[in-house]
mmCIF file of C-alpha atoms in Angstrom:
data_model
loop_
_atom_site.group_PDB
_atom_site.id
_atom_site.type_symbol
_atom_site.label_atom_id
_atom_site.label_comp_id
_atom_site.label_asym_id
_atom_site.label_seq_id
_atom_site.Cartn_x
_atom_site.Cartn_y
_atom_site.Cartn_z
ATOM 1 C CA MET A 1 0.000 0.000 0.000
ATOM 2 C CA PRO A 2 1.389 3.434 -0.907
ATOM 3 C CA TRP A 3 0.543 5.034 2.438
ATOM 4 C CA GLY A 4 2.528 8.170 1.684
ATOM 5 C CA GLN A 5 0.620 8.922 -1.510
ATOM 6 C CA ILE A 6 -2.712 8.150 0.138
ATOM 7 C CA GLY A 7 -1.905 10.410 3.094
ATOM 8 C CA GLU A 8 -0.747 13.205 0.782
ATOM 9 C CA ALA A 9 -3.933 13.032 -1.292
ATOM 10 C CA ILE A 10 -6.143 13.046 1.812
ATOM 11 C CA GLY A 11 -4.186 15.902 3.393
ATOM 12 C CA LEU A 12 -4.275 18.060 0.267
ATOM 13 C CA GLY A 13 -7.994 17.413 -0.148
ATOM 14 C CA PHE A 14 -8.626 18.416 3.461
ATOM 15 C CA LEU A 15 -6.551 21.589 3.192
ATOM 16 C CA GLY A 16 -8.252 22.408 -0.100
ATOM 17 C CA ALA A 17 -11.608 22.204 1.656
ATOM 18 C CA SER A 18 -10.704 24.958 4.156
ATOM 19 C CA LEU A 19 -12.410 27.605 2.012
ATOM 20 C CA ILE A 20 -15.586 25.497 1.801
ATOM 21 C CA ILE A 21 -15.546 24.931 5.562
ATOM 22 C CA ALA A 22 -15.220 28.667 6.205
ATOM 23 C CA ILE A 23 -18.031 29.515 3.766
ATOM 24 C CA HIS A 24 -20.399 26.919 5.226
ATOM 25 C CA THR A 25 -19.602 27.918 8.794
ATOM 26 C CA PHE A 26 -20.338 31.548 7.978
ATOM 27 C CA ILE A 27 -23.604 30.683 6.238
ATOM 28 C CA SER A 28 -24.662 28.411 9.101
ATOM 29 C CA LEU A 29 -23.972 31.053 11.724
ATOM 30 C CA ARG A 30 -25.614 33.797 9.700
ATOM 31 C CA SER A 31 -28.828 31.954 8.842
ATOM 32 C CA SER A 32 -31.351 30.821 11.412
ATOM 33 C CA SER A 33 -32.370 27.801 9.314
ATOM 34 C CA PHE A 34 -30.178 24.844 8.446
ATOM 35 C CA VAL A 35 -32.062 24.487 5.144
ATOM 36 C CA VAL A 36 -30.252 27.515 3.741
ATOM 37 C CA ALA A 37 -26.804 26.066 4.426
ATOM 38 C CA CYS A 38 -27.813 22.631 3.125
ATOM 39 C CA SER A 39 -29.342 23.962 -0.080
ATOM 40 C CA ILE A 40 -26.356 26.198 -0.807
ATOM 41 C CA GLY A 41 -23.995 23.293 -0.167
ATOM 42 C CA ILE A 42 -25.912 20.904 -2.404
ATOM 43 C CA GLY A 43 -26.271 23.462 -5.180
ATOM 44 C CA ALA A 44 -22.606 24.437 -5.027
ATOM 45 C CA THR A 45 -21.529 20.785 -5.072
ATOM 46 C CA VAL A 46 -23.616 20.080 -8.173
ATOM 47 C CA ALA A 47 -22.186 23.183 -9.819
ATOM 48 C CA GLY A 48 -18.696 22.025 -8.820
ATOM 49 C CA VAL A 49 -19.151 18.797 -10.756
ATOM 50 C CA LEU A 50 -19.950 20.853 -13.837
ATOM 51 C CA VAL A 51 -17.202 23.453 -13.315
ATOM 52 C CA ILE A 52 -14.309 21.181 -12.336
ATOM 53 C CA ASN A 53 -13.017 20.660 -15.896
ATOM 54 C CA SER A 54 -13.547 24.225 -17.079
ATOM 55 C CA ASP A 55 -11.210 27.209 -16.906
ATOM 56 C CA TRP A 56 -12.978 28.307 -13.705
ATOM 57 C CA GLY A 57 -12.320 25.009 -11.909
ATOM 58 C CA PRO A 58 -9.132 26.089 -10.101
ATOM 59 C CA TYR A 59 -10.956 29.117 -8.667
ATOM 60 C CA TYR A 60 -14.197 27.442 -7.630
ATOM 61 C CA PRO A 61 -14.068 26.446 -3.925
ATOM 62 C CA TRP A 62 -16.059 23.216 -4.338
ATOM 63 C CA ALA A 63 -13.686 21.971 -7.055
ATOM 64 C CA LEU A 64 -10.435 22.692 -5.181
ATOM 65 C CA PRO A 65 -10.323 19.574 -2.953
ATOM 66 C CA ALA A 66 -10.737 17.251 -5.921
ATOM 67 C CA LEU A 67 -8.214 19.135 -8.032
ATOM 68 C CA LEU A 68 -5.678 19.110 -5.210
ATOM 69 C CA SER A 69 -6.092 15.480 -4.215
ATOM 70 C CA LEU A 70 -5.942 14.171 -7.784
ATOM 71 C CA GLY A 71 -2.584 15.824 -8.482
ATOM 72 C CA GLY A 72 -0.805 15.040 -11.735
ATOM 73 C CA GLU A 73 0.002 18.666 -12.544
ATOM 74 C CA ARG A 74 2.992 20.910 -12.227
ATOM 75 C CA PRO A 75 3.923 21.683 -8.606
ATOM 76 C CA GLU A 76 3.283 25.404 -9.075
ATOM 77 C CA ASP A 77 -0.320 24.665 -10.154
ATOM 78 C CA TRP A 78 -1.281 22.756 -7.006
ATOM 79 C CA LEU A 79 0.698 25.157 -4.819
ATOM 80 C CA THR A 80 -1.266 28.099 -6.243
ATOM 81 C CA ARG A 81 -4.541 26.246 -5.688
ATOM 82 C CA LEU A 82 -3.545 25.289 -2.156
ATOM 83 C CA LEU A 83 -2.611 28.873 -1.286
ATOM 84 C CA PHE A 84 -5.865 30.121 -2.810
ATOM 85 C CA ALA A 85 -7.850 27.683 -0.671
ATOM 86 C CA LEU A 86 -5.940 28.357 2.552
ATOM 87 C CA LEU A 87 -5.780 32.138 2.228
ATOM 88 C CA GLY A 88 -9.387 32.293 1.045
ATOM 89 C CA GLY A 89 -10.433 30.194 4.023
ATOM 90 C CA ILE A 90 -8.592 32.487 6.409
ATOM 91 C CA VAL A 91 -10.093 35.627 4.850
ATOM 92 C CA VAL A 92 -13.644 34.247 4.895
ATOM 93 C CA ALA A 93 -13.196 32.990 8.478
ATOM 94 C CA VAL A 94 -11.984 36.407 9.671
ATOM 95 C CA ILE A 95 -14.813 38.222 7.885
ATOM 96 C CA GLY A 96 -17.312 35.698 9.243
ATOM 97 C CA ALA A 97 -15.989 36.027 12.781
ATOM 98 C CA TRP A 98 -16.168 39.823 12.549
ATOM 99 C CA GLU A 99 -19.722 39.652 11.203
ATOM 100 C CA VAL A 100 -20.888 37.206 13.879
ATOM 101 C CA THR A 101 -19.426 39.276 16.725
ATOM 102 C CA ARG A 102 -21.368 42.312 15.519
ATOM 103 C CA ARG A 103 -24.713 40.523 15.781
ATOM 104 C CA ASP A 104 -27.002 40.919 18.751
ATOM 105 C CA THR A 105 -27.394 37.545 20.499
ATOM 106 C CA VAL A 106 -30.152 38.427 22.935
#
C-alpha cells in the first residue's frame, strides 16, 4: 500500500476544503435555518461537478479539494490552488468572525 501517496492526497484534499468549511460555517452562523446552508452546499456541489473541468475550476471552492487530491500537474499549479484555498479560508473565516461578533445575540 502506498501510504505516503494516500496520506498526501487526503491531506491536500482536506486543506483544499478549508475555504468550503469557512463559507459553510459563515452561512450556518448567519442563517437561522439549516435548510439555507444545506441547499447552498448541495447546489454548489452540483455546480462544482460541472465546473471542475472548465477554466474556472481552479478558482471554484467546491472543485479545489478534488483538483488538489488528484494531483498530476505541475507543482506550481497545485501550490497556487492550495494557497488560494488556505488564504481564502482564512479571509472568509476572519470576515465571518467579525460579522458574527457584531450581531445581537439576545
